XYZ file of C-alpha atoms in Angstrom:
654
model
C -95.805 -122.066 50.478
C -97.365 -124.759 52.249
C -98.062 -124.923 55.737
C -95.325 -127.558 56.338
C -92.707 -125.177 54.819
C -93.496 -122.544 57.392
C -94.476 -124.173 60.377
C -91.206 -125.610 61.607
C -93.672 -128.058 64.180
C -95.650 -129.973 61.303
C -95.328 -133.696 61.124
C -92.489 -134.352 58.719
C -88.787 -135.823 59.044
C -86.469 -134.977 61.613
C -83.828 -133.474 58.950
C -86.265 -131.366 56.420
C -87.189 -128.844 59.196
C -83.961 -127.762 59.630
C -83.796 -126.804 55.637
C -86.714 -125.294 55.592
C -86.086 -123.260 58.110
C -83.776 -120.863 56.943
C -86.015 -119.911 53.616
C -88.919 -118.812 55.517
C -86.299 -116.469 57.039
C -85.421 -115.029 53.740
C -88.960 -114.738 52.411
C -90.352 -113.345 55.252
C -87.735 -110.095 54.975
C -89.538 -109.723 51.415
C -92.763 -109.826 52.361
C -91.765 -107.418 55.529
C -90.386 -104.870 53.443
C -91.917 -105.256 50.346
C -95.592 -104.429 52.383
C -94.063 -102.199 54.524
C -95.638 -99.302 53.327
C -99.420 -100.273 53.360
C -98.794 -101.363 56.934
C -100.303 -99.105 59.422
C -97.203 -98.736 61.352
C -94.776 -98.188 58.807
C -95.366 -94.381 58.581
C -94.043 -93.749 62.345
C -91.051 -96.113 61.494
C -87.717 -94.294 60.591
C -85.492 -96.943 58.916
C -82.510 -94.567 58.304
C -81.874 -93.241 61.829
C -80.055 -89.734 60.226
C -83.105 -89.332 58.486
C -85.009 -85.954 60.181
C -88.425 -87.079 60.995
C -91.534 -85.099 59.441
C -92.568 -83.494 62.818
C -89.151 -81.741 62.613
C -88.451 -81.564 58.739
C -92.188 -79.761 58.055
C -92.531 -78.265 60.720
C -93.702 -74.283 59.116
C -92.912 -72.982 62.143
C -89.408 -74.081 62.813
C -88.571 -73.001 59.042
C -90.321 -69.646 59.578
C -87.734 -68.555 62.473
C -84.772 -70.092 61.146
C -85.794 -68.016 57.979
C -86.159 -64.649 59.586
C -83.512 -64.954 62.495
C -80.333 -66.287 60.667
C -78.997 -65.449 57.443
C -80.475 -67.188 54.560
C -77.081 -67.764 52.861
C -75.755 -69.766 56.059
C -76.431 -73.368 56.396
C -76.642 -74.134 60.349
C -78.418 -77.357 59.701
C -80.767 -76.400 62.651
C -83.342 -79.715 61.710
C -80.455 -82.387 61.863
C -79.209 -80.542 65.140
C -82.425 -80.915 66.735
C -83.091 -84.901 65.752
C -79.681 -85.058 66.733
C -80.731 -83.706 70.315
C -83.862 -85.816 70.569
C -82.160 -89.041 69.402
C -79.553 -88.861 71.743
C -82.221 -87.813 74.728
C -79.725 -84.996 75.109
C -80.699 -82.684 78.024
C -77.426 -80.245 78.595
C -76.092 -79.072 75.287
C -73.013 -77.197 74.647
C -72.640 -74.897 71.405
C -68.905 -74.385 70.029
C -68.525 -71.557 67.541
C -65.438 -69.949 65.842
C -65.160 -66.079 66.318
C -66.861 -65.634 63.070
C -70.027 -66.797 64.142
C -70.007 -66.386 67.552
C -72.808 -63.697 67.011
C -75.500 -66.265 66.228
C -74.520 -68.152 69.341
C -77.309 -67.125 71.324
C -79.921 -66.884 68.314
C -79.346 -70.332 67.831
C -79.240 -71.612 71.098
C -82.698 -70.357 71.414
C -84.326 -72.122 68.937
C -82.823 -75.110 69.699
C -84.419 -74.609 73.350
C -87.792 -73.777 72.080
C -88.233 -76.630 69.458
C -86.330 -79.384 70.991
C -88.689 -82.341 72.339
C -91.788 -79.507 71.660
C -93.235 -81.356 68.295
C -92.484 -84.822 69.214
C -95.204 -87.018 68.484
C -96.677 -89.463 71.504
C -94.438 -91.987 72.646
C -95.288 -95.451 71.625
C -95.961 -98.443 73.349
C -96.238 -101.243 71.086
C -93.672 -100.442 68.289
C -92.362 -104.158 69.099
C -95.503 -105.920 68.081
C -95.194 -106.311 64.722
C -91.100 -105.895 64.339
C -89.403 -109.510 64.539
C -87.246 -108.619 61.681
C -86.805 -104.823 62.374
C -86.272 -105.660 65.975
C -82.732 -107.357 65.095
C -81.564 -104.343 63.369
C -78.617 -102.268 64.504
C -80.948 -99.064 64.158
C -84.065 -100.448 66.066
C -82.128 -101.570 68.642
C -80.790 -98.358 69.277
C -84.476 -97.259 69.078
C -85.308 -99.924 71.372
C -83.177 -98.542 74.197
C -84.196 -95.201 73.792
C -87.595 -95.662 74.541
C -87.316 -97.769 77.590
C -86.562 -94.665 79.362
C -89.039 -91.681 79.188
C -88.495 -89.067 76.762
C -86.959 -85.623 77.622
C -89.387 -82.973 77.830
C -86.885 -79.919 77.115
C -83.357 -78.682 76.979
C -82.565 -78.445 80.700
C -78.842 -76.625 80.259
C -77.757 -74.725 77.024
C -74.127 -73.730 77.352
C -71.852 -71.460 74.609
C -68.197 -72.469 75.009
C -66.378 -68.977 74.707
C -63.122 -69.710 74.488
C -60.957 -69.284 71.093
C -61.494 -71.882 68.638
C -59.102 -71.572 65.668
C -60.154 -74.808 63.764
C -61.595 -78.107 64.284
C -58.715 -79.072 66.534
C -59.738 -76.900 68.934
C -62.757 -78.911 69.908
C -63.719 -78.803 73.713
C -65.311 -81.799 74.404
C -63.591 -82.117 77.932
C -64.789 -78.902 78.896
C -68.326 -79.768 77.882
C -67.818 -83.152 79.748
C -66.915 -80.784 83.029
C -70.058 -78.814 82.357
C -71.800 -81.839 82.474
C -73.101 -81.712 78.817
C -74.704 -84.488 77.356
C -74.187 -83.518 73.661
C -71.503 -81.012 72.184
C -72.503 -79.010 68.788
C -69.066 -77.494 67.075
C -70.008 -75.380 64.083
C -67.468 -74.199 61.373
C -65.356 -76.459 60.944
C -64.750 -80.227 59.585
C -64.459 -83.759 61.692
C -60.722 -83.811 62.237
C -61.003 -85.339 65.935
C -62.914 -88.781 65.402
C -66.313 -88.705 67.102
C -64.473 -92.307 68.492
C -62.128 -90.392 70.695
C -64.158 -87.381 72.316
C -65.668 -88.166 75.637
C -68.851 -87.215 74.988
C -70.869 -87.357 71.666
C -70.497 -84.695 69.200
C -71.926 -82.969 66.294
C -69.853 -81.300 63.851
C -71.659 -78.763 61.628
C -69.604 -77.873 58.633
C -71.890 -74.132 58.045
C -71.815 -74.151 54.288
C -72.060 -70.459 52.892
C -73.553 -70.322 49.708
C -71.711 -67.849 47.423
C -72.426 -66.539 43.972
C -70.405 -69.189 42.114
C -71.089 -67.609 38.548
C -69.487 -64.133 39.568
C -66.429 -66.233 40.763
C -66.144 -68.096 37.454
C -66.564 -65.131 35.376
C -64.094 -63.319 36.903
C -61.516 -65.722 36.583
C -62.880 -66.224 32.791
C -62.250 -62.547 32.246
C -58.771 -62.676 34.172
C -57.391 -64.795 31.613
C -59.066 -63.887 28.591
C -57.243 -60.434 29.653
C -54.035 -61.355 30.090
C -54.009 -63.442 26.690
C -55.391 -60.266 25.042
C -52.812 -58.583 26.454
C -49.963 -61.111 25.533
C -50.963 -61.031 22.108
C -50.443 -57.573 21.886
C -47.059 -57.637 22.952
C -46.080 -60.233 20.658
C -47.475 -58.263 18.186
C -45.921 -55.067 18.655
C -42.395 -57.419 19.625
C -42.785 -58.390 15.965
C -43.324 -54.520 14.669
C -47.235 -55.051 14.023
C -49.634 -52.513 14.747
C -52.691 -54.177 14.046
C -53.940 -57.187 16.555
C -55.171 -60.188 14.355
C -57.741 -61.869 16.613
C -57.849 -65.087 14.464
C -54.586 -65.550 13.780
C -53.562 -69.476 13.261
C -50.161 -69.061 14.439
C -51.761 -67.850 18.303
C -51.169 -70.444 20.460
C -54.355 -71.886 22.530
C -54.110 -71.437 26.248
C -55.268 -74.476 28.673
C -55.548 -73.093 31.783
C -55.559 -76.287 34.255
C -57.425 -74.717 37.398
C -57.211 -76.367 40.640
C -60.445 -75.146 42.814
C -59.887 -75.718 46.491
C -61.093 -73.605 49.384
C -62.452 -73.724 53.145
C -64.908 -76.108 54.257
C -67.473 -74.000 54.226
C -67.666 -73.705 51.084
C -66.663 -77.154 49.552
C -70.087 -76.845 47.213
C -69.153 -73.760 45.692
C -65.477 -75.057 45.192
C -67.042 -78.167 43.216
C -69.595 -76.563 41.203
C -66.923 -73.857 39.944
C -64.768 -76.413 38.840
C -67.850 -77.752 36.727
C -68.509 -74.510 35.127
C -64.773 -73.975 34.538
C -64.960 -77.197 32.077
C -68.365 -76.611 30.603
C -70.459 -78.866 32.638
C -73.545 -76.114 32.845
C -76.200 -78.779 32.107
C -75.943 -80.363 35.671
C -75.393 -77.168 37.674
C -77.807 -74.014 38.113
C -76.184 -70.913 36.309
C -77.210 -67.142 35.321
C -76.971 -65.355 32.407
C -73.454 -64.333 33.053
C -72.185 -68.030 33.509
C -73.693 -68.993 30.168
C -72.731 -66.375 28.289
C -69.157 -66.767 29.107
C -69.427 -70.580 28.498
C -70.686 -69.559 25.022
C -67.758 -67.582 24.349
C -65.046 -69.674 26.053
C -66.167 -73.025 22.933
C -66.558 -69.880 19.814
C -63.806 -67.558 19.726
C -61.423 -67.249 22.457
C -58.264 -68.935 22.559
C -58.047 -69.862 26.410
C -59.817 -72.942 27.875
C -60.076 -74.201 30.986
C -59.893 -77.646 32.526
C -60.881 -77.601 36.471
C -60.105 -80.745 38.780
C -60.795 -80.274 42.570
C -57.816 -82.245 44.717
C -58.432 -83.576 47.637
C -55.899 -84.494 50.975
C -57.773 -87.480 52.612
C -59.177 -87.449 54.826
C -60.429 -84.201 53.743
C -63.294 -83.319 51.778
C -62.655 -82.609 48.030
C -61.074 -79.281 47.738
C -60.772 -78.701 51.338
C -57.648 -77.109 52.913
C -56.596 -76.607 56.294
C -54.308 -74.064 57.812
C -51.482 -76.786 58.204
C -53.059 -79.400 55.944
C -52.979 -79.070 51.989
C -52.552 -81.307 48.855
C -48.876 -81.623 48.001
C -47.213 -82.450 44.235
C -50.013 -80.507 42.751
C -47.699 -78.589 40.295
C -45.740 -82.614 38.848
C -49.384 -84.592 39.188
C -50.845 -86.234 36.300
C -53.414 -83.251 35.430
C -54.931 -85.292 32.510
C -55.442 -88.593 34.502
C -57.081 -86.891 37.327
C -59.585 -84.767 35.016
C -60.332 -87.893 33.516
C -61.098 -89.861 36.415
C -63.252 -86.838 37.235
C -65.067 -87.138 34.394
C -65.358 -90.981 34.217
C -67.165 -90.118 38.590
C -69.449 -87.817 36.865
C -70.585 -90.113 34.138
C -71.105 -92.895 36.635
C -73.204 -90.397 38.728
C -75.216 -89.588 35.648
C -76.109 -92.862 34.341
C -77.539 -93.342 37.763
C -79.541 -90.731 37.428
C -80.649 -91.779 34.098
C -78.775 -88.969 32.349
C -75.920 -90.296 31.038
C -75.804 -89.686 27.415
C -76.404 -85.494 27.451
C -74.155 -85.461 30.987
C -71.385 -87.681 29.461
C -71.116 -85.262 26.483
C -71.324 -82.296 28.114
C -68.197 -83.105 29.727
C -66.002 -83.567 26.451
C -67.153 -80.461 24.523
C -64.860 -77.220 24.755
C -61.535 -78.995 25.779
C -60.229 -80.485 22.869
C -58.684 -78.321 20.489
C -57.830 -79.107 16.928
C -54.549 -81.008 16.279
C -52.856 -78.449 14.037
C -52.839 -75.958 17.034
C -50.336 -74.988 19.368
C -51.336 -75.770 22.963
C -49.942 -73.506 26.016
C -50.645 -75.408 29.363
C -50.538 -73.358 32.176
C -51.394 -74.633 35.800
C -53.367 -72.538 38.531
C -54.440 -72.500 41.953
C -58.266 -71.193 42.244
C -58.909 -70.642 46.110
C -62.368 -69.286 47.501
C -61.890 -67.988 50.843
C -62.470 -64.669 52.758
C -58.732 -64.915 53.955
C -55.150 -65.816 53.276
C -54.255 -68.474 55.907
C -55.685 -71.449 54.287
C -54.245 -70.541 51.319
C -51.009 -70.178 52.460
C -50.661 -73.910 53.315
C -51.404 -74.635 49.757
C -48.649 -72.401 48.590
C -46.291 -73.582 50.955
C -46.794 -77.058 49.822
C -47.200 -76.179 46.246
C -44.834 -73.299 46.062
C -44.246 -73.096 42.289
C -48.286 -72.829 41.235
C -49.629 -69.580 40.287
C -52.392 -68.775 43.435
C -55.818 -66.595 42.811
C -57.828 -65.969 45.610
C -61.523 -64.867 45.384
C -63.360 -63.628 48.305
C -66.834 -64.249 48.382
C -68.061 -61.199 50.492
C -65.789 -58.609 48.631
C -66.346 -60.316 45.685
C -62.760 -59.813 44.060
C -59.934 -61.948 42.359
C -56.502 -61.281 43.550
C -53.429 -62.801 42.879
C -51.724 -63.975 46.268
C -47.772 -64.555 46.828
C -45.907 -66.257 49.428
C -42.111 -65.496 50.222
C -41.318 -69.420 50.517
C -37.661 -69.158 50.084
C -37.500 -66.618 53.382
C -39.425 -69.242 55.476
C -37.674 -72.035 54.454
C -34.328 -70.450 55.322
C -35.915 -69.339 58.785
C -37.053 -72.682 59.601
C -33.347 -74.182 58.094
C -31.981 -72.149 60.777
C -34.078 -73.129 63.280
C -33.120 -76.667 62.305
C -29.583 -76.060 62.552
C -29.689 -74.492 65.666
C -31.406 -77.348 67.717
C -28.777 -79.680 65.671
C -25.832 -77.326 67.337
C -27.387 -77.274 70.661
C -27.851 -81.160 70.732
C -24.161 -81.278 69.587
C -25.429 -83.204 66.297
C -23.326 -83.523 63.307
C -23.877 -85.797 60.271
C -25.976 -88.744 61.840
C -24.285 -92.061 59.951
C -26.890 -94.103 58.240
C -26.620 -97.399 60.229
C -27.940 -95.365 63.425
C -30.964 -93.518 61.418
C -34.331 -94.661 61.905
C -36.376 -94.760 58.800
C -39.771 -94.075 60.588
C -41.236 -93.037 57.035
C -40.512 -95.974 55.204
C -40.453 -98.592 58.169
C -42.485 -102.083 57.808
C -45.450 -103.045 59.764
C -47.411 -100.987 62.265
C -45.178 -100.756 65.247
C -44.869 -97.484 67.200
C -41.926 -95.462 67.319
C -41.836 -95.874 70.860
C -40.896 -99.284 70.690
C -39.278 -99.559 67.747
C -36.993 -96.897 68.843
C -36.509 -98.848 72.577
C -35.195 -101.820 70.693
C -31.718 -100.037 69.596
C -28.874 -100.447 72.390
C -29.376 -97.315 74.549
C -25.933 -97.075 75.522
C -24.689 -96.417 71.762
C -27.173 -93.981 71.728
C -26.079 -92.128 74.613
C -22.635 -92.502 73.467
C -23.364 -90.913 70.217
C -25.161 -87.893 71.768
C -22.330 -87.172 74.860
C -19.151 -87.487 72.588
C -19.934 -84.958 69.612
C -16.938 -82.896 69.230
C -17.689 -79.465 68.988
C -16.078 -76.609 66.790
C -14.358 -73.929 68.849
C -15.158 -71.558 65.794
C -19.194 -71.959 66.713
C -20.032 -70.375 69.528
C -23.204 -71.878 69.777
C -21.318 -75.346 69.593
C -18.980 -74.531 72.446
C -21.586 -73.347 74.587
C -23.334 -76.720 73.920
C -20.261 -78.632 74.470
C -19.543 -76.910 78.039
C -23.208 -76.867 78.952
C -23.654 -80.715 78.547
C -20.155 -81.646 80.057
C -21.892 -79.977 83.538
C -25.439 -81.043 82.953
C -27.787 -82.697 80.444
C -28.925 -80.587 77.805
C -33.382 -80.177 78.293
C -35.659 -80.172 75.188
C -39.411 -78.866 76.234
C -42.423 -80.761 74.805
C -45.230 -78.287 74.610
C -48.596 -80.332 74.379
C -51.302 -77.766 73.015
C -54.575 -77.907 75.589
C -56.415 -75.938 73.637
C -59.459 -78.306 72.370
C -57.862 -81.260 70.938
C -54.861 -79.629 69.286
C -52.530 -81.598 71.220
C -51.877 -85.549 70.446
C -50.783 -87.535 72.942
C -49.592 -90.362 70.714
C -46.960 -87.860 69.094
C -45.806 -86.577 72.382
C -45.000 -90.193 73.275
C -43.111 -90.513 70.327
C -40.908 -87.682 70.736
C -40.763 -88.183 74.142
C -39.433 -91.440 73.390
C -37.163 -90.375 70.397
C -35.775 -87.674 72.508
C -35.046 -90.775 75.765
C -33.350 -92.810 73.172
C -30.587 -90.005 72.311
C -30.065 -89.541 75.961
C -31.723 -85.975 75.965
C -33.725 -84.730 78.975
C -37.383 -83.442 78.138
C -39.720 -81.743 79.973
C -43.617 -81.440 79.203
C -45.402 -78.585 79.348
C -49.406 -78.248 78.857
C -49.888 -74.753 77.338
C -53.262 -73.839 76.028
C -51.592 -70.946 74.043
C -47.915 -70.140 73.360
C -46.313 -66.693 74.061
C -43.092 -65.357 73.681
C -42.828 -64.194 77.409
C -44.122 -67.486 78.253
C -41.506 -69.562 76.932
C -38.703 -66.998 77.948
C -39.447 -67.596 81.804
C -38.632 -71.112 81.542
C -36.058 -71.112 78.795
C -32.564 -69.971 78.600
C -30.767 -68.386 75.665
C -27.321 -69.512 74.513
C -26.314 -66.281 75.684
C -27.755 -65.929 78.958
C -27.639 -69.569 79.889
C -26.327 -70.229 83.355
C -24.558 -73.690 84.307
C -25.190 -73.673 87.931
C -28.947 -73.673 87.890
C -29.319 -76.303 84.604
C -29.431 -73.872 82.299
C -32.974 -74.218 81.326
C -34.795 -75.626 78.499
C -32.456 -74.973 75.374
C -35.260 -75.644 72.385
C -38.592 -76.323 72.491
C -40.895 -78.823 70.299
C -44.454 -77.484 69.952
C -47.499 -80.351 69.422
C -50.329 -77.925 68.771
C -50.199 -75.893 65.381
C -47.003 -76.677 62.947
C -48.125 -73.024 61.878
C -47.081 -71.516 65.136
C -43.194 -72.330 63.948
C -43.454 -71.751 60.667
C -45.281 -68.125 61.172
C -43.833 -66.987 64.544
C -40.753 -69.334 65.603
C -38.475 -66.996 64.755
C -39.846 -64.241 67.260
C -38.846 -66.872 70.020
C -35.311 -66.562 72.635
C -34.834 -70.419 71.786
C -36.057 -72.493 68.553
C -39.354 -73.507 68.862
C -39.894 -76.472 66.291
C -42.572 -78.481 64.742
C -42.887 -82.061 65.183
C -41.748 -82.891 61.333
C -38.876 -80.257 62.112
C -37.613 -82.113 65.050
C -37.642 -85.382 63.086
C -35.648 -83.984 60.760
C -33.211 -81.863 63.210
C -32.395 -85.523 64.931
C -31.793 -87.049 61.372
C -34.790 -89.434 61.416
C -36.083 -88.082 58.085
C -34.312 -88.349 55.017
C -34.846 -85.031 52.875
C -33.491 -83.390 49.979
C -30.387 -80.930 50.460
C -32.755 -78.279 51.579
C -34.047 -79.948 54.669
C -30.478 -81.676 55.527
C -28.662 -79.276 57.817
C -25.040 -79.459 57.304
C -22.798 -77.209 59.028
C -20.774 -76.494 55.804
C -20.211 -72.853 54.376
C -20.621 -74.158 51.277
C -24.181 -74.956 51.754
C -25.075 -71.370 52.116
C -24.639 -70.703 48.744
C -26.652 -73.845 47.459
C -29.501 -73.261 49.828
C -30.703 -69.983 47.962
C -30.619 -71.992 44.536
C -32.966 -74.766 45.868
C -36.264 -75.892 43.769
C -39.052 -74.203 44.756
C -41.259 -77.105 43.592
C -39.946 -79.159 46.562
C -42.259 -77.355 49.179
C -42.623 -77.660 52.487
C -45.051 -80.541 54.078
C -48.247 -79.733 54.990
C -49.645 -83.262 56.207
C -50.656 -82.415 60.214
C -53.765 -83.641 59.431
C -52.908 -85.984 56.150
C -53.064 -89.623 56.238
C -49.987 -89.812 54.105
C -48.337 -87.704 56.458
C -45.492 -89.172 58.795
C -44.918 -90.183 62.242
C -45.379 -86.693 63.464
C -49.028 -86.259 61.492
C -52.375 -86.908 63.400
C -53.493 -90.073 61.269
C -50.344 -91.844 61.269
C -50.639 -95.610 61.902
C -51.567 -95.508 65.919
C -51.143 -91.374 66.385
C -54.890 -91.763 65.085
C -55.685 -93.447 68.589
C -54.373 -90.060 70.217
C -53.147 -92.409 73.143
C -50.381 -92.156 75.145
C -48.282 -94.922 74.547
C -45.356 -95.748 77.703
C -41.752 -96.164 76.075
C -40.303 -97.188 79.380
C -37.586 -95.979 81.790
């Protein structure tokens, strides 16, 4: 490279400097990155802002305190938290933990206060002398802005939020801001509420828990092998044979299609268990028990396993919430999903230069011979210490068998859920609301198709485009049947005063989404239904009873009270406890069904015919109740549907 190429002020023609001016930039960047290891200032420069610096990562005193005061199987990510505190220059920190982890709150707080800012290297003044190219990057500019003001020397205030925390939807950044905090650390849940929607910086710590995956896999294998042995024994006795021939060619090969899921704390164990069930034990650590079980599975056993990890985006693979779970697992193309998983693992193995061995290990014990009879059975393997999250998966996929492994008790149990009874109760609540509102069969021309709508317009605006007069006429001109007591009360009360529907916005953290509130309020407004908004942190029957008025004790003189409620907090509140309230309490999805906005199957079209009652008892259980409150595939009642993810109130007009 000549001097004329580098120095644009060298004597040359007027046009060449403009063309050679770009080349030195590219060359300088390459030289800068290639010689970064030899420069003296490169040892103190962190290219990745998320990389934990050595004064935290290699702090032996910090790791000793963590290992002696916190349980070894719980990953609280203390070094990452300290680095986040130092990087954001936070002096007032708030911690929020669920009830199961609150016992460690004071210990974590003491560690953060003791080690944050205590071991930082001296602040350098001339970091920008040799950084022409690095000063142009975003993360470097953030570091420069943080270095422009003096670093804090300690955490001045650390608060522990003591309100009940049911899930990540309860993240209480508003209370943390009211306390004057600079940073909120939320433990034990995934990132449901986007960080762009919180009023102060937040950090989610999943608190992954290490479990005995080998024991889990061994329990699953032994369970199905014992079942197969008993089935073979029953077949032999049914045919009049007393001796069981283990090597009989007539015995079919049973392939278990396992769907591995669990809570976010066990997401690594869920993935590892699926790999071990598939026989991919070359990449994962395994004990002798699981290795011997894998060997028996490939040789003398007629029970084979295939496993995948389903995902309900934006959740992590295999993660299930109490209100969100993967759907359609009973009818999905399992082999296509398994092939996709194998290709993904092969690409990762190729990147790690182990593609030959790992690719062959993924196709070992999963292909029986062509002359064998294959019987496939699909089952959910769930890793959790309780039933709440598993119930969401069973509600969404009621036809699948569910096995739950308790990592603390080390037990594998089969779980059941009364899906038919649950659907019957929710169907009765939907019918009650339709009767209260005077809704019979909604004509298809007046039905708002909010699921398949084109574009991304908010329903608060699309509903208002319809003539208000026609909507009011449709709501007020419905004739009621005198044989139905609820219908007659609805007609008499509507003639004297309008019907009021209460909208509950959950204020426990970020449970309630104001965007969904805006949709529901505009939808009721378009139907001529009066609504009242109530803010509640927790919903109790007694509290709603004071504001409600049932169909028996309603008094037209005082307006009749609130005739029905829709709660924007937790869908499981309506599913699990809705029938304990004095008036119907619907979830947002159920309100859309009651108003005819969702054209569903015969299970959810709440007609008034008596013949429907007989039909409802014979519905197909494969058509589950949607659990998509935090799924990207959810409808307008879900948090990630179009503009709902912005979590902002949309004005619907008057």
